[in-house]
Coordinates of C-alpha atoms and ligand atoms in Angstrom, one line a residue:
M1402 CA 5.7 6.5 -23.8
S1403 CA 2.8 8.0 -21.7
A1404 CA 2.5 7.0 -18.4
K1405 CA -0.3 5.5 -17.0
I1406 CA -2.5 7.3 -14.1
I1407 CA -2.3 5.9 -11.2
D1408 CA -6.0 7.5 -10.1
G1409 CA -5.9 7.9 -6.3
K1410 CA -10.1 9.4 -6.2
A1411 CA -10.9 6.2 -7.9
L1412 CA -8.9 4.0 -4.8
S1413 CA -10.1 6.2 -2.3
I1414 CA -13.8 5.6 -3.1
Q1415 CA -13.3 1.4 -3.6
V1416 CA -11.4 1.9 0.2
K1417 CA -14.4 3.9 1.2
Q1418 CA -17.1 1.8 -0.1
N1419 CA -15.7 -1.4 1.9
L1420 CA -14.7 0.9 5.3
K1421 CA -18.6 1.4 5.1
A1422 CA -19.7 -1.9 5.0
E1423 CA -17.0 -2.8 7.7
V1424 CA -18.5 0.3 9.7
E1425 CA -22.4 -1.3 8.9
K1426 CA -20.8 -4.2 10.6
L1427 CA -19.1 -2.7 13.8
K1428 CA -22.8 -0.6 14.0
E1429 CA -24.7 -4.4 14.4
Q1430 CA -22.1 -5.4 16.8
G1431 CA -23.0 -2.4 18.8
V1432 CA -19.8 -0.2 18.0
K1433 CA -20.1 3.0 16.2
P1434 CA -16.9 4.0 14.8
C1435 CA -16.0 7.7 15.6
L1436 CA -13.6 10.5 15.2
A1437 CA -12.3 13.1 16.8
V1438 CA -11.1 16.3 15.2
I1439 CA -9.1 19.1 17.2
L1440 CA -8.6 22.2 15.0
A1441 CA -6.1 25.4 16.6
G1442 CA -6.4 28.6 14.5
A1443 CA -8.0 29.9 11.1
D1444 CA -5.6 28.4 8.8
P1445 CA -7.6 28.0 5.9
A1446 CA -6.0 25.2 4.4
S1447 CA -6.6 23.7 7.8
Q1448 CA -10.1 24.5 7.6
V1449 CA -10.1 22.9 3.8
Y1450 CA -8.5 19.7 5.6
V1451 CA -10.4 18.9 8.1
K1452 CA -13.8 19.8 6.6
N1453 CA -13.2 17.6 3.7
K1454 CA -11.6 14.6 6.2
I1455 CA -15.2 15.1 8.5
R1456 CA -17.5 14.9 5.4
S1457 CA -15.3 11.5 4.5
A1458 CA -15.8 10.2 7.7
E1459 CA -19.3 11.2 7.6
E1460 CA -19.9 9.3 4.2
T1461 CA -18.6 6.4 5.4
G1462 CA -21.2 6.4 8.6
I1463 CA -18.4 7.5 11.3
I1464 CA -19.5 9.4 13.5
S1465 CA -17.3 13.0 13.4
L1466 CA -16.6 14.9 16.7
S1467 CA -15.1 18.5 15.8
F1468 CA -13.4 20.8 18.6
Y1469 CA -12.6 24.4 17.3
F1470 CA -10.6 26.4 19.1
D1471 CA -9.4 30.3 18.6
N1472 CA -5.5 31.1 17.5
D1473 CA -4.7 32.0 21.1
V1474 CA -5.9 28.9 22.8
T1475 CA -2.8 27.3 25.2
E1476 CA -1.2 23.4 25.0
E1477 CA -2.9 22.9 28.2
E1478 CA -6.6 23.5 26.7
I1479 CA -5.9 21.2 24.0
I1480 CA -4.4 18.8 26.1
T1481 CA -7.2 18.6 28.8
T1482 CA -9.6 18.0 26.0
I1483 CA -7.3 14.9 24.3
K1484 CA -7.6 13.9 27.8
K1485 CA -11.1 13.5 27.7
L1486 CA -11.3 12.1 24.7
N1487 CA -8.5 9.4 25.5
D1488 CA -11.0 8.4 28.5
D1489 CA -14.1 8.7 26.3
K1490 CA -14.5 5.1 25.2
T1491 CA -16.7 5.6 22.6
V1492 CA -14.3 7.8 21.0
H1493 CA -11.7 5.4 18.8
G1494 CA -9.9 8.0 16.8
I1495 CA -8.2 11.6 18.1
L1496 CA -6.8 13.7 15.6
V1497 CA -4.9 17.1 15.7
Q1498 CA -4.3 19.1 12.6
L1499 CA -1.2 20.0 12.8
P1500 CA 0.5 22.9 12.3
L1501 CA -1.1 24.2 15.8
P1502 CA -0.8 27.8 16.1
K1503 CA 3.0 28.9 16.7
G1504 CA 4.7 28.9 20.0
L1505 CA 2.7 25.3 20.7
D1506 CA 4.9 22.3 20.8
E1507 CA 2.9 20.4 18.1
T1508 CA 5.4 17.0 19.7
R1509 CA 4.0 17.6 23.6
V1510 CA 0.4 17.6 22.8
L1511 CA 0.7 14.5 20.4
K1512 CA 2.5 13.0 23.0
E1513 CA -1.2 13.2 24.8
I1514 CA -2.9 11.0 22.4
S1515 CA -3.7 7.7 23.8
D1516 CA -1.7 4.9 21.9
E1517 CA -5.0 2.9 20.4
K1518 CA -6.2 6.3 19.7
D1519 CA -3.9 7.4 17.5
V1520 CA -5.2 7.6 14.1
D1521 CA -2.8 9.7 12.8
G1522 CA 0.1 8.2 13.2
F1523 CA 1.9 11.1 14.5
S1524 CA 2.7 10.7 17.6
A1525 CA 6.1 8.8 18.9
Y1526 CA 5.0 6.1 20.2
S1527 CA 3.4 5.5 16.8
V1528 CA 6.8 6.3 14.6
G1529 CA 9.1 4.2 16.6
Q1530 CA 6.9 1.4 16.7
L1531 CA 6.5 1.7 12.9
L1532 CA 10.7 2.2 13.0
L1533 CA 10.8 -0.8 15.3
G1534 CA 8.4 -3.4 13.1
R1535 CA 5.9 -3.5 15.8
E1536 CA 2.2 -2.9 15.5
G1537 CA 1.2 0.8 15.6
F1538 CA -0.7 3.3 13.5
V1539 CA 1.2 4.4 10.7
S1540 CA 0.6 7.9 9.5
C1541 CA -2.3 8.6 6.6
T1542 CA -0.1 10.0 3.9
P1543 CA 2.7 7.0 3.6
L1544 CA 0.2 4.7 3.9
G1545 CA -2.0 6.0 0.6
V1546 CA 1.6 6.7 -0.9
L1547 CA 1.6 2.7 -0.1
E1548 CA -1.2 1.5 -0.8
L1549 CA -1.3 3.8 -4.4
I1550 CA 1.6 2.0 -5.4
K1551 CA 0.6 -1.5 -4.6
S1552 CA -2.2 -0.9 -5.8
T1553 CA -0.5 -1.1 -9.6
G1554 CA -0.1 -4.3 -9.1
E1555 CA 4.5 -3.9 -9.2
T1556 CA 6.7 -5.5 -7.4
I1557 CA 8.1 -3.1 -4.2
S1558 CA 10.4 -5.9 -3.2
G1559 CA 14.1 -5.4 -4.3
K1560 CA 13.3 -2.0 -6.5
D1561 CA 15.3 0.9 -5.8
A1562 CA 13.0 3.5 -4.0
V1563 CA 14.3 7.9 -3.5
I1564 CA 11.9 9.4 -1.2
I1565 CA 12.7 13.2 -2.1
G1566 CA 12.1 15.2 1.5
R1567 CA 12.5 14.4 5.2
S1568 CA 9.5 15.6 6.7
N1569 CA 8.2 13.6 10.0
I1570 CA 5.2 13.2 8.4
V1571 CA 5.9 11.8 5.2
G1572 CA 9.4 11.1 4.4
K1573 CA 10.4 9.7 7.3
P1574 CA 7.4 7.1 7.8
L1575 CA 7.8 6.3 3.7
L1576 CA 11.0 5.5 4.4
A1577 CA 10.3 2.6 7.5
L1578 CA 6.9 1.8 5.5
L1579 CA 8.9 0.8 1.9
L1580 CA 11.8 -1.0 4.0
R1581 CA 9.7 -2.3 5.1
E1582 CA 8.1 -3.9 1.9
N1583 CA 11.9 -5.1 0.9
A1584 CA 12.9 -2.2 -1.6
T1585 CA 16.4 -0.6 -1.1
V1586 CA 15.5 3.2 0.0
T1587 CA 17.5 6.4 -0.5
I1588 CA 16.2 10.1 1.2
C1589 CA 17.1 13.3 -0.2
H1590 CA 16.6 16.7 1.1
S1591 CA 17.5 20.4 1.0
K1592 CA 21.2 19.5 0.9
T1593 CA 21.3 16.0 -0.9
Q1594 CA 24.4 16.2 -3.3
N1595 CA 23.6 15.4 -7.2
L1596 CA 19.8 14.9 -6.1
A1597 CA 18.9 14.8 -9.8
E1598 CA 21.5 12.4 -10.5
K1599 CA 19.9 9.9 -7.4
A1600 CA 16.2 10.6 -8.5
S1601 CA 16.9 9.3 -11.9
R1602 CA 18.0 5.8 -10.9
A1603 CA 14.8 5.1 -8.6
D1604 CA 12.5 2.9 -10.1
I1605 CA 10.0 4.4 -7.3
L1606 CA 10.9 7.8 -7.2
I1607 CA 8.5 10.1 -5.0
A1608 CA 8.4 13.5 -4.7
A1609 CA 7.6 15.4 -0.9
I1610 CA 9.0 18.8 -1.2
G1611 CA 6.7 21.4 -1.5
K1612 CA 7.8 23.3 -4.0
A1613 CA 5.6 23.3 -7.8
N1614 CA 6.9 20.7 -10.8
F1615 CA 10.5 21.1 -9.1
V1616 CA 11.1 17.2 -10.3
G1617 CA 11.2 17.5 -13.8
A1618 CA 12.0 14.6 -17.0
D1619 CA 16.0 14.9 -16.2
M1620 CA 15.2 13.4 -12.9
V1621 CA 13.2 10.4 -13.3
K1622 CA 14.0 7.3 -14.8
E1623 CA 12.3 5.8 -17.9
G1624 CA 9.3 4.1 -16.9
A1625 CA 10.0 4.4 -13.0
I1626 CA 6.8 5.1 -10.7
V1627 CA 6.0 8.5 -9.9
I1628 CA 4.2 9.8 -6.9
D1629 CA 3.6 13.1 -6.5
V1630 CA 2.3 13.9 -2.7
G1631 CA 3.5 17.7 -3.1
I1632 CA 0.3 20.2 -2.6
N1633 CA 1.1 23.1 -4.4
R1634 CA -1.4 26.5 -5.6
V1635 CA 0.3 28.2 -8.6
D1636 CA -2.1 31.1 -9.7
G1637 CA -5.3 29.8 -8.2
K1638 CA -4.6 26.4 -9.3
L1639 CA -3.4 23.8 -7.0
V1640 CA -0.2 21.6 -8.6
G1641 CA 2.7 19.1 -7.4
D1642 CA 6.1 18.6 -7.0
V1643 CA 6.1 17.1 -10.4
D1644 CA 6.6 18.0 -13.4
F1645 CA 3.5 16.3 -14.4
E1646 CA 2.9 17.1 -18.2
A1647 CA 7.0 16.4 -19.1
V1648 CA 7.4 13.6 -16.6
K1649 CA 4.2 11.6 -17.8
E1650 CA 6.1 11.3 -20.5
K1651 CA 9.1 9.3 -19.4
A1652 CA 7.6 7.5 -16.1
K1653 CA 5.1 4.4 -16.8
L1654 CA 3.0 5.3 -14.0
I1655 CA 2.2 8.5 -12.6
T1656 CA 0.0 10.0 -10.0
P1657 CA -1.5 13.6 -10.6
V1658 CA -2.7 16.4 -8.1
P1659 CA -5.1 16.6 -7.2
G1660 CA -6.5 13.1 -7.6
G1661 CA -3.7 11.7 -6.3
V1662 CA -2.0 10.9 -2.5
G1663 CA -4.6 13.3 -1.0
P1664 CA -7.9 11.3 -1.4
M1665 CA -5.9 8.3 -0.6
T1666 CA -4.3 10.4 2.7
I1667 CA -8.3 10.9 3.9
A1668 CA -8.8 7.1 3.0
M1669 CA -6.2 5.8 5.3
L1670 CA -7.2 7.8 8.2
L1671 CA -10.3 5.9 8.1
N1672 CA -9.6 2.9 7.6
N1673 CA -7.1 3.4 10.8
T1674 CA -9.8 4.8 12.4
V1675 CA -12.3 1.9 12.0
I1676 CA -9.2 -1.1 12.7
S1677 CA -8.9 1.0 16.1
A1678 CA -12.6 0.8 16.5
K1679 CA -12.0 -3.0 15.7
N1680 CA -9.5 -3.3 18.2
S1681 CA -11.6 -1.6 21.3
L1682 CA -14.0 -5.2 20.4
K1683 CA -11.2 -6.9 21.5
Ligands
LIG1723 P1 8.6 20.0 4.6 O1 8.6 21.5 4.4 O2 8.0 19.7 6.4 O3 9.5 18.8 4.0 C1 9.7 19.1 2.7 C2 11.1 18.1 2.6 O4 11.3 18.6 1.5 C3 11.8 18.9 3.4 O5 13.2 17.4 4.1 C4 13.3 19.6 2.3 O6 14.5 19.3 2.7 C5 12.7 19.2 1.5 N1 13.2 20.3 0.4 C6 12.8 21.2 0.1 N2 13.6 21.9 -0.8 C7 14.2 21.0 -1.3 C8 15.2 20.6 -2.7 N3 15.3 22.1 -3.2 N4 15.5 20.1 -2.3 C9 15.7 19.1 -1.7 N5 14.7 18.5 -1.2 C10 13.7 19.7 -0.7 O7 6.8 19.5 3.5 P2 6.2 18.2 4.4 O8 6.3 16.9 3.7 O9 5.0 18.8 5.0 O10 5.3 18.4 3.1 C11 5.8 17.9 1.1 C12 4.5 18.4 0.7 O11 3.4 17.6 0.4 C13 3.9 19.9 0.2 O12 3.9 19.9 -0.7 C14 2.6 19.5 1.1 O13 1.3 20.1 1.0 C15 2.7 18.3 0.5 N6 1.8 16.9 1.8 C16 0.2 16.7 0.9 C17 -0.6 15.9 1.8 C18 -1.3 14.7 1.0 O14 -2.4 15.0 1.8 N7 -1.3 14.9 -0.1 C19 -0.2 15.5 2.6 C20 1.1 16.3 3.8 C21 1.8 16.8 2.4 P3 14.6 19.6 4.4 O15 14.9 19.0 5.2 O16 16.9 19.5 4.1 O17 14.7 21.1 4.7

């Protein structure tokens, strides 16, 4: 059996089309959704991510503001910019592209983004709200993963989900999201013993490790849903954390890299920005 591909690119286009219509409606009501992006340093991957986010925002009709800082920027300089954006009623979302240059305290910087504008969902407040099951912004990659699973029409409730990776931006929020959907969730990491055996019990397997082709067919249950969050560059080519060719013969549904989680991450950022703009009407 060869798995059906979960097409993140197509789904993201659909999400963005719906958002475009919502943005138009908001504009008619006098609200112009606006996302401010802060980039510090010259990390090439971050520059590409920021460029893609700004382009997608503009395609959707969302205004984007960019603030670029050199590598030697101080926490205070970034925080001053965040505070100005917090006070600016025309700005609905504030995103600080991570990682920040070495030596800067990301938690301290992110804490300054006002709760209503934390469209990346990375602040301690947003993460806490998610864990408590309260309203707040959820980080975009986990949200994108959830939308991809839901788009298949498969039931999540009662399923065994295994997440490989426990980072603050992917694994941990995903754990909370899948719990909220009533999955039984196991989270694995670099110290997990018998990882292959645990992963191969998953109805839903999510890989967020950062190691090319880490998940082989031996780690996958026949008929599983496999979501590959990983982005790795091998010989100039983007590959995920899942050995796609081998695993697709065993899984029922699988996301590709590129064209899976990546486009949905951006779509969810825009979605959060539009939610924030709508909230500003209340
Ligand atoms: P981190 O490096 O922060 O976390 C990686 C996780 O994988 C850690 O929990 C680590 O365990 C675990 N891990 C590492 N090696 C192993 C191993 N041998 N066995 C089991 N677990 C292991 O990465 P991120 O969560 O930030 O990102 C993960 C991947 O997802 C990357 O490729 C990244 O580029 C990609 N990504 C993609 C996005 C998208 O939009 N598509 C968005 C964000 C990330 P431990 O905690 O024990 O160290």
